[in-house]
């Protein structure tokens, strides 16, 4: 769960409730980006992509041969500045 610490629409206590509700998830991690708002993927594309990728590399099933890999943080930076 990636959450903006300055999200005026939804507080960080909502992030806690959201993460707690994922009772059937194999793994849950809550990350609050201080100063971040509601659209973290737009506001902070590089750290959110980096953190999501790291989480998935630790917890997701390995890619099948020939399956495309997600973009690297460097590629995300090139796309979004």
C-alpha angles and dihedrals in degrees: 000000000000114000137177113236090211095045104141093190097055126020126222088255085066088055089054091050091047092051092045090053092060091086095148095049116114090221135007129191126177118206121183116198106209111230092013121130135205099295101055095158088061099035096044109015097159101052094039092049091045093050094044091049092049091050092049093046089055099042112021126087114264118269117262116243109281094016111134118251120230116257117275120245087255091056090048090051091051091051097045106025 
